[in-house]
Coordinates of C-alpha atoms and ligand atoms in Angstrom, one line a residue:
X1 CA -0.2 -0.2 0.0
X2 CA 1.4 3.6 -1.1
X3 CA -0.9 6.0 0.3
X4 CA -1.1 5.9 4.1
X5 CA -4.8 5.4 4.1
X6 CA -7.7 4.0 1.9
X7 CA -11.2 3.4 2.2
X8 CA -12.9 0.0 1.8
X9 CA -16.3 -1.3 1.5
X10 CA -17.3 -3.5 4.5
X11 CA -19.7 -5.5 2.3
X12 CA -18.1 -5.9 -1.0
X13 CA -14.3 -4.8 -0.7
X14 CA -14.5 -2.1 -3.3
X15 CA -11.8 0.5 -2.7
X16 CA -11.8 4.3 -2.9
X17 CA -9.1 6.8 -2.3
X18 CA -8.5 8.6 1.0
X19 CA -10.0 11.8 0.1
X20 CA -12.9 10.7 -1.8
X21 CA -16.1 12.3 -0.1
X22 CA -18.7 9.6 -0.5
X23 CA -19.4 8.2 2.6
X24 CA -21.1 4.8 1.4
X25 CA -19.9 2.1 -1.2
X26 CA -20.6 3.4 -4.7
X27 CA -20.9 -0.3 -5.9
X28 CA -23.4 -1.8 -2.9
X29 CA -24.1 0.9 -0.7
X30 CA -22.3 -0.7 2.0
X31 CA -20.7 1.3 4.8
X32 CA -16.7 2.3 4.1
X33 CA -14.0 1.3 7.0
X34 CA -10.5 3.1 6.6
X35 CA -7.5 0.9 6.2
X36 CA -4.0 2.7 7.1
X37 CA -0.5 1.4 6.3
X38 CA 0.8 -0.4 9.6
X39 CA 2.4 2.0 11.8
X40 CA 6.4 1.9 11.9
X41 CA 6.3 1.2 15.5
X42 CA 4.6 -1.7 17.7
X43 CA 4.2 -2.9 21.0
X44 CA 6.4 -1.1 23.7
X45 CA 7.6 1.2 21.2
X46 CA 4.6 2.4 20.3
X47 CA 3.2 2.5 23.5
X48 CA 6.3 4.7 24.3
X49 CA 5.7 7.3 21.9
X50 CA 2.0 8.0 22.7
X51 CA 3.2 8.1 26.6
X52 CA 6.0 10.7 25.4
X53 CA 3.0 12.4 23.6
X54 CA 0.7 12.5 26.7
X55 CA 3.6 13.8 28.8
X56 CA 4.2 16.8 26.1
X57 CA 0.5 17.4 25.8
X58 CA 0.5 21.4 26.8
X59 CA -3.3 22.5 27.2
X60 CA -2.5 26.2 27.6
X61 CA -0.6 26.4 24.3
X62 CA -3.0 25.5 21.5
X63 CA -2.4 28.7 19.6
X64 CA -2.2 27.3 16.3
X65 CA -3.3 23.7 14.6
X66 CA -0.1 22.0 15.7
X67 CA -0.7 23.2 19.2
X68 CA -4.4 22.0 19.5
X69 CA -3.1 18.7 18.0
X70 CA -0.4 18.1 20.6
X71 CA -2.9 18.9 23.3
X72 CA -5.9 16.7 21.8
X73 CA -6.3 13.0 23.0
X74 CA -7.4 12.0 19.5
X75 CA -4.6 13.2 17.7
X76 CA -2.0 11.8 20.2
X77 CA -2.9 8.4 18.3
X78 CA -2.9 9.5 15.0
X79 CA -0.9 6.7 13.5
X80 CA -4.1 4.4 14.3
X81 CA -6.7 7.4 13.2
X82 CA -5.5 9.2 10.2
X83 CA -2.0 8.9 9.6
X84 CA -1.9 10.9 6.4
X85 CA -3.0 13.9 8.1
X86 CA -0.3 16.9 8.5
X87 CA -0.5 19.3 11.6
X88 CA -1.6 22.4 9.5
X89 CA -4.6 20.3 8.1
X90 CA -5.9 19.2 11.7
X91 CA -9.3 21.1 13.0
X92 CA -9.0 20.7 16.6
X93 CA -10.2 22.4 19.8
X94 CA -8.5 20.2 21.4
X95 CA -10.9 17.3 22.6
X96 CA -10.1 14.1 24.5
X97 CA -7.8 13.8 27.6
X98 CA -11.3 13.2 29.5
X99 CA -11.0 11.9 33.2
X100 CA -11.2 8.4 34.4
X101 CA -13.0 8.9 37.7
X102 CA -13.7 6.3 40.5
X103 CA -16.7 7.2 42.9
X104 CA -17.2 4.5 45.3
X105 CA -20.9 5.5 45.8
X106 CA -21.6 4.8 42.1
X107 CA -19.8 1.7 42.2
X108 CA -21.7 0.5 45.1
X109 CA -24.8 1.5 43.1
X110 CA -24.0 -0.9 40.4
X111 CA -22.5 -3.6 42.4
X112 CA -19.0 -3.8 41.2
X113 CA -15.8 -3.0 43.3
X114 CA -13.8 -1.1 40.6
X115 CA -16.0 1.1 38.5
X116 CA -14.0 3.3 36.6
X117 CA -16.0 6.3 35.0
X118 CA -14.6 7.5 31.6
X119 CA -16.4 10.7 31.5
X120 CA -16.7 12.0 27.9
X121 CA -18.8 14.9 28.9
X122 CA -15.7 16.8 29.6
X123 CA -15.1 17.3 25.7
X124 CA -15.5 21.0 24.4
X125 CA -19.0 20.6 23.4
X126 CA -19.8 18.2 26.1
X127 CA -20.1 14.9 24.2
X128 CA -17.9 11.9 23.0
X129 CA -18.9 13.1 19.5
X130 CA -16.3 15.9 19.5
X131 CA -13.6 12.9 18.9
X132 CA -15.1 11.7 15.8
X133 CA -16.0 15.3 14.5
X134 CA -12.4 16.6 14.8
X135 CA -11.2 14.0 12.3
X136 CA -14.5 14.4 10.1
X137 CA -14.2 18.2 9.9
X138 CA -10.3 17.6 9.2
X139 CA -11.2 15.4 6.2
X140 CA -14.3 17.7 5.2
X141 CA -11.4 20.5 4.2
X142 CA -9.0 17.8 3.0
X143 CA -11.7 16.6 0.5
X144 CA -12.7 20.2 -0.5
X145 CA -16.2 19.9 0.8
X146 CA -18.3 23.1 0.6
X147 CA -20.6 22.3 3.5
X148 CA -21.1 19.5 5.9
X149 CA -24.4 18.3 7.5
X150 CA -26.0 15.5 9.7
X151 CA -28.5 14.3 11.1
X152 CA -28.8 14.1 14.9
X153 CA -30.4 13.2 18.2
X154 CA -28.5 16.5 19.3
X155 CA -25.0 16.0 20.4
X156 CA -23.6 15.3 16.7
X157 CA -25.4 18.7 15.9
X158 CA -23.3 20.6 18.6
X159 CA -20.4 19.3 17.9
X160 CA -20.7 19.6 14.0
X161 CA -22.0 23.3 14.7
X162 CA -18.5 23.8 16.9
X163 CA -16.3 22.5 14.4
X164 CA -17.7 23.5 11.2
X165 CA -17.3 26.9 12.8
X166 CA -13.7 26.3 13.5
X167 CA -13.2 25.0 9.9
X168 CA -14.9 27.8 8.1
X169 CA -17.4 25.6 6.6
X170 CA -21.0 26.1 6.6
X171 CA -22.5 23.4 8.4
X172 CA -26.3 22.2 8.3
X173 CA -28.0 19.9 10.8
X174 CA -31.3 18.0 10.5
X175 CA -33.0 17.0 14.3
X176 CA -35.9 15.7 15.1
X177 CA -38.5 18.5 16.0
X178 CA -41.4 18.8 18.6
X179 CA -39.2 19.3 21.3
X180 CA -37.6 15.7 20.8
X181 CA -33.9 17.4 21.3
X182 CA -32.7 18.3 24.7
X183 CA -32.4 21.9 25.7
X184 CA -28.6 22.2 25.9
X185 CA -27.8 20.4 22.7
X186 CA -30.5 22.6 20.5
X187 CA -29.1 25.7 22.3
X188 CA -25.4 24.9 21.6
X189 CA -26.2 24.1 17.9
X190 CA -27.9 27.6 17.3
X191 CA -25.2 29.3 19.2
X192 CA -22.5 28.0 17.4
X193 CA -24.1 28.8 14.3
X194 CA -25.2 25.9 12.4
X195 CA -28.2 26.0 10.1
X196 CA -30.5 23.7 12.2
X197 CA -33.6 22.4 10.4
X198 CA -36.4 21.0 12.8
X199 CA -37.8 17.7 10.9
X200 CA -41.3 16.8 11.3
X201 CA -40.2 13.1 12.3
X202 CA -37.9 11.3 14.4
X203 CA -34.0 10.7 14.2
X204 CA -34.4 7.4 11.8
X205 CA -36.2 9.9 9.4
X206 CA -33.6 12.8 9.8
X207 CA -30.9 10.3 8.9
X208 CA -32.6 8.7 5.9
X209 CA -33.3 12.1 4.4
X210 CA -30.0 13.2 5.0
X211 CA -28.4 10.1 3.5
X212 CA -30.5 10.7 0.3
X213 CA -29.6 14.3 0.2
X214 CA -26.1 14.6 0.9
X215 CA -24.3 13.1 -2.0
X216 CA -27.0 14.5 -4.4
X217 CA -26.7 18.0 -3.1
X218 CA -22.7 18.0 -2.7
X219 CA -22.8 18.2 0.7
X220 CA -20.2 16.2 2.9
X221 CA -21.9 13.8 5.5
X222 CA -20.5 13.6 8.9
X223 CA -22.8 11.0 10.5
X224 CA -21.1 8.1 12.2
X225 CA -21.4 6.5 9.4
X226 CA -18.7 8.5 7.8
X227 CA -15.5 6.5 8.4
X228 CA -13.6 9.1 9.7
X229 CA -16.0 9.9 12.7
X230 CA -15.4 6.2 13.6
X231 CA -11.7 6.6 13.4
X232 CA -11.8 9.6 15.9
X233 CA -14.1 7.9 18.4
X234 CA -11.6 4.8 18.8
X235 CA -9.5 7.3 20.8
X236 CA -11.9 7.1 23.6
X237 CA -11.2 3.3 24.0
X238 CA -7.2 3.9 23.6
X239 CA -7.3 6.7 26.3
X240 CA -8.9 4.2 28.9
X241 CA -6.4 1.7 27.8
X242 CA -3.4 4.5 28.3
X243 CA -4.8 5.8 31.3
X244 CA -4.7 2.1 32.8
X245 CA -1.2 1.9 31.9
X246 CA -1.9 -0.3 29.1
X247 CA -3.3 -3.0 31.4
X248 CA -6.7 -3.4 30.0
X249 CA -10.0 -3.5 32.2
X250 CA -12.2 -6.7 32.0
X251 CA -15.0 -4.8 30.7
X252 CA -15.7 -1.6 28.9
X253 CA -19.3 -0.5 29.0
X254 CA -21.1 1.9 26.9
X255 CA -24.9 3.2 25.8
X256 CA -25.8 2.0 22.2
X257 CA -28.0 4.0 20.1
X258 CA -26.7 4.2 16.2
X259 CA -24.1 1.8 17.1
X260 CA -21.2 4.1 15.9
X261 CA -19.4 4.2 19.3
X262 CA -19.9 0.4 19.7
X263 CA -18.4 0.0 16.4
X264 CA -15.4 2.3 17.5
X265 CA -14.5 1.1 20.7
X266 CA -14.4 -2.5 19.0
X267 CA -11.9 -1.1 15.9
X268 CA -9.7 0.5 18.8
X269 CA -9.7 -2.7 20.6
X270 CA -8.6 -4.9 17.6
X271 CA -6.2 -2.3 16.7
X272 CA -4.6 -2.3 20.2
X273 CA -4.5 -6.1 20.2
X274 CA -3.0 -6.5 17.0
X275 CA -0.3 -3.7 17.4
X276 CA 0.7 -5.4 20.7
X277 CA -0.5 -2.4 23.1
X278 CA -2.5 -4.7 25.2
X279 CA -2.0 -8.5 25.6
X280 CA -5.8 -9.4 26.2
X281 CA -8.8 -7.3 25.1
X282 CA -11.6 -6.6 27.4
X283 CA -15.2 -7.8 26.9
X284 CA -17.4 -5.3 25.2
X285 CA -21.2 -4.7 27.0
X286 CA -23.5 -2.1 24.8
X287 CA -26.5 -0.9 26.6
X288 CA -29.8 0.1 25.2
X289 CA -32.7 1.8 26.5
X290 CA -35.5 -0.6 26.7
X291 CA -37.8 1.6 24.6
X292 CA -35.3 1.8 22.0
X293 CA -33.8 -1.9 22.0
X294 CA -33.5 -3.2 18.4
X295 CA -29.8 -4.3 18.8
X296 CA -30.6 -6.1 22.3
X297 CA -33.0 -8.0 20.6
X298 CA -30.9 -8.9 17.8
X299 CA -28.4 -10.0 20.6
X300 CA -30.9 -12.3 22.0
X301 CA -31.5 -13.9 18.5
X302 CA -27.9 -14.3 17.8
X303 CA -28.1 -11.1 15.3
X304 CA -29.8 -13.1 12.6
X305 CA -31.4 -10.3 11.2
X306 CA -31.4 -6.6 11.5
X307 CA -34.5 -5.4 14.0
X308 CA -36.3 -2.2 13.8
X309 CA -38.4 -0.6 16.5
X310 CA -40.2 2.7 17.2
X311 CA -37.9 4.3 19.7
X312 CA -39.2 6.2 22.9
X313 CA -37.1 6.8 25.6
X314 CA -36.2 9.6 28.1
X315 CA -32.7 8.9 27.2
X316 CA -32.7 11.2 23.7
X317 CA -29.5 10.3 22.5
X318 CA -30.1 6.6 21.9
X319 CA -33.5 7.0 21.0
X320 CA -32.9 5.3 17.6
X321 CA -35.0 2.6 16.0
X322 CA -33.2 1.5 13.1
X323 CA -29.3 1.8 13.8
X324 CA -27.1 2.2 11.0
X325 CA -23.9 0.7 12.3
X326 CA -25.7 -2.8 12.9
X327 CA -23.2 -5.2 11.1
X328 CA -20.2 -3.3 12.3
X329 CA -21.4 -3.5 15.8
X330 CA -22.4 -7.1 16.1
X331 CA -19.0 -7.8 14.8
X332 CA -17.8 -6.3 17.7
X333 CA -19.9 -7.9 20.1
X334 CA -19.2 -11.5 18.8
X335 CA -15.5 -10.7 18.6
X336 CA -15.1 -9.5 22.0
X337 CA -16.9 -11.8 23.8
X338 CA -19.6 -9.2 24.4
X339 CA -23.0 -8.6 25.4
X340 CA -25.9 -6.4 24.6
X341 CA -28.3 -5.4 27.4
X342 CA -31.2 -2.8 27.9
X343 CA -32.3 -0.6 31.1
X344 CA -35.5 1.1 31.2
X345 CA -36.2 4.5 32.0
X346 CA -36.6 4.7 35.8
X347 CA -33.1 2.4 36.1
X348 CA -31.3 5.0 33.6
X349 CA -32.9 7.8 35.9
X350 CA -31.9 6.2 38.9
X351 CA -28.5 5.6 37.8
X352 CA -28.0 9.1 36.7
X353 CA -29.3 10.4 40.1
X354 CA -26.5 8.2 41.5
X355 CA -23.9 9.8 39.1
X356 CA -25.1 13.0 39.4
X357 CA -25.2 13.1 43.6
X358 CA -21.3 11.9 43.1
X359 CA -20.7 15.6 42.0
X360 CA -19.6 14.8 38.5
X361 CA -23.1 14.0 36.5
X362 CA -24.2 12.9 33.2
X363 CA -26.9 13.1 30.8
X364 CA -29.6 10.3 30.4
X365 CA -28.4 8.3 27.5
X366 CA -24.9 8.1 29.6
X367 CA -26.3 6.8 32.5
X368 CA -27.8 3.9 30.8
X369 CA -24.1 2.4 30.9
X370 CA -24.3 2.3 34.8
X371 CA -27.7 1.0 34.6
X372 CA -26.4 -1.7 32.1
X373 CA -23.8 -2.7 34.6
X374 CA -26.0 -3.0 37.7
X375 CA -28.1 -5.1 35.4
X376 CA -25.4 -7.4 34.2
X377 CA -23.8 -8.0 37.8
X378 CA -27.6 -8.9 39.2
X379 CA -27.7 -11.3 36.1
X380 CA -24.1 -12.9 37.2
X381 CA -22.6 -11.6 33.6
X382 CA -20.3 -9.2 35.1
X383 CA -18.6 -10.3 38.5
X384 CA -18.7 -7.8 41.3
X385 CA -14.5 -8.4 41.6
X386 CA -14.2 -7.4 37.8
X387 CA -12.7 -4.1 36.7
X388 CA -15.0 -2.2 34.5
X389 CA -14.9 1.0 32.6
X390 CA -17.9 2.6 31.8
X391 CA -18.3 5.3 29.4
X392 CA -20.2 8.3 30.2
X393 CA -21.1 10.0 27.0
X394 CA -22.5 13.4 27.8
X395 CA -22.4 16.1 30.2
X396 CA -24.9 16.7 32.8
X397 CA -26.1 20.1 31.4
X398 CA -27.0 18.8 27.9
X399 CA -30.4 18.0 29.2
X400 CA -31.6 20.3 32.0
X401 CA -35.2 19.8 31.4
X402 CA -34.8 15.8 32.5
X403 CA -32.9 17.2 35.5
X404 CA -35.6 19.9 36.4
X405 CA -38.5 17.3 36.0
X406 CA -37.1 14.9 38.2
X407 CA -35.9 17.0 40.9
X408 CA -39.6 18.7 41.4
X409 CA -41.1 18.6 44.5
X410 CA -43.7 15.9 45.0
X411 CA -41.7 13.3 43.0
X412 CA -41.4 9.8 44.2
X413 CA -38.1 8.7 43.3
X414 CA -34.4 7.9 44.5
X415 CA -32.4 11.0 45.5
X416 CA -35.0 13.6 44.8
X417 CA -33.7 17.0 45.4
X418 CA -36.3 19.4 45.3
X419 CA -35.9 22.9 45.9
X420 CA -37.2 24.3 49.0
X421 CA -38.8 27.6 49.1
X422 CA -38.5 30.0 52.0
X423 CA -39.1 33.6 53.2
X424 CA -36.7 36.2 53.1
X425 CA -36.1 36.1 56.8
X426 CA -33.0 34.7 59.0
X427 CA -35.6 32.5 60.4
X428 CA -36.4 30.9 57.2
X429 CA -32.8 30.4 56.6
X430 CA -32.1 29.0 59.9
X431 CA -34.8 26.3 59.7
X432 CA -33.5 25.2 56.5
X433 CA -29.7 25.0 57.7
X434 CA -31.2 22.9 60.5
X435 CA -33.1 20.5 58.1
X436 CA -29.9 19.7 56.0
X437 CA -27.5 19.8 58.8
X438 CA -28.9 18.4 61.8
Ligands
LIG1 C1 -24.6 9.7 20.2 C2 -24.6 9.3 21.6 C3 -24.9 8.0 22.2 C4 -25.1 6.7 21.1 O1 -23.8 6.6 20.5 P1 -24.1 5.7 19.1 O2 -22.6 5.8 18.4 O3 -25.1 6.6 18.5 O4 -24.5 4.4 19.5 C5 -25.0 7.5 23.6 N1 -24.9 8.8 24.4 C6 -24.8 10.2 23.8 C7 -24.5 11.2 25.1 C8 -24.8 10.2 22.4 O5 -24.3 11.6 22.3
LIG2 ZN1 -19.5 -2.3 -1.7

């Protein structure tokens, strides 16, 4: 292979050059994957390269593309993500380098001793989507795109809007209308300046429409079917491994909607094993909402054929009934001794309340991962002594509507913390203090 990267169809093997802007196979319509030339180093030498860059990451100095790339938790792993990209081409905030928390109260709630929370809500627009978007917008510019577009349940649109602004390209987002998008996400998208279309339909309608329209209208599509998005999102798993000094956890657990992130985590683990970064791969558990569970249904049937449902859940980021990356994600589950489970809205909100009250918080979809851990522990699939890394995909402020509704006065649910109204008197204040500090 002469070019460092080419694009190859998952289904029929048809190949496209690196800078081709199509995001599905022109021969059969299948999804494209990127194939990179193997890095010069492997094993301990490759670990040392990544560790050196981590030590050298200087977040204060991001004045130019090279500085941002140096501070980015995505571009640190560039040999595995986009080896042909030069510093000057990179569109980076920077992103990644998110914390891996241990909160005993959340671990106790879930029923495992060693529960690590990889909090990707600490990304610049507040979700893991930034990891994919830095690579997608870098590629949009390299491919000479005149505009970028996506369908979104909210977080992809916020990330697209921010990175399109940074790249100096017009951004177009299609989101489901009728208040189906969480407030924080819609507000960000408008503020960052993307043209926002509220579609009369659900996410699945938005994705179908933008897939049909993008190619015909000459707009670069940056949904997670875009292979560059997937490459960037591999970095969340690589960061977890690096933060654990390349001693892999027993499990990586994550919420699953359109299945891009499940595919990306699997692709990263594949690289990490193949290149000798780790000697044993973790198992992967994908967690769906009970009201948006086609992949969980498919898992129970051995993924005999793709399933579709009409999605309904409080966790809007995973409210997806017809996931685009089904085949890829199914391969990941098979390959990594994986499981797919589901959590109902009550369990998701209870997990979220526990995570929020631990002082870190997350959006509803993110809490599905911890709710899934508890369920898998109760079912004996995850053993309490195993080391589990759960990905928290989005920030607590993404969905203030769900929070305010959960904590309203009179609601009967775990950890409800309704605001208390008092008179503007010292007496009123004293009574309130007595009530919490007695
Ligand atoms: C996009 C998103 C998901 C789902 O990821 P998929 O790749 O669609 O499976 C989960 N949580 C949050 C917060 C998201 O933004
Ligand atoms: Zn094909």
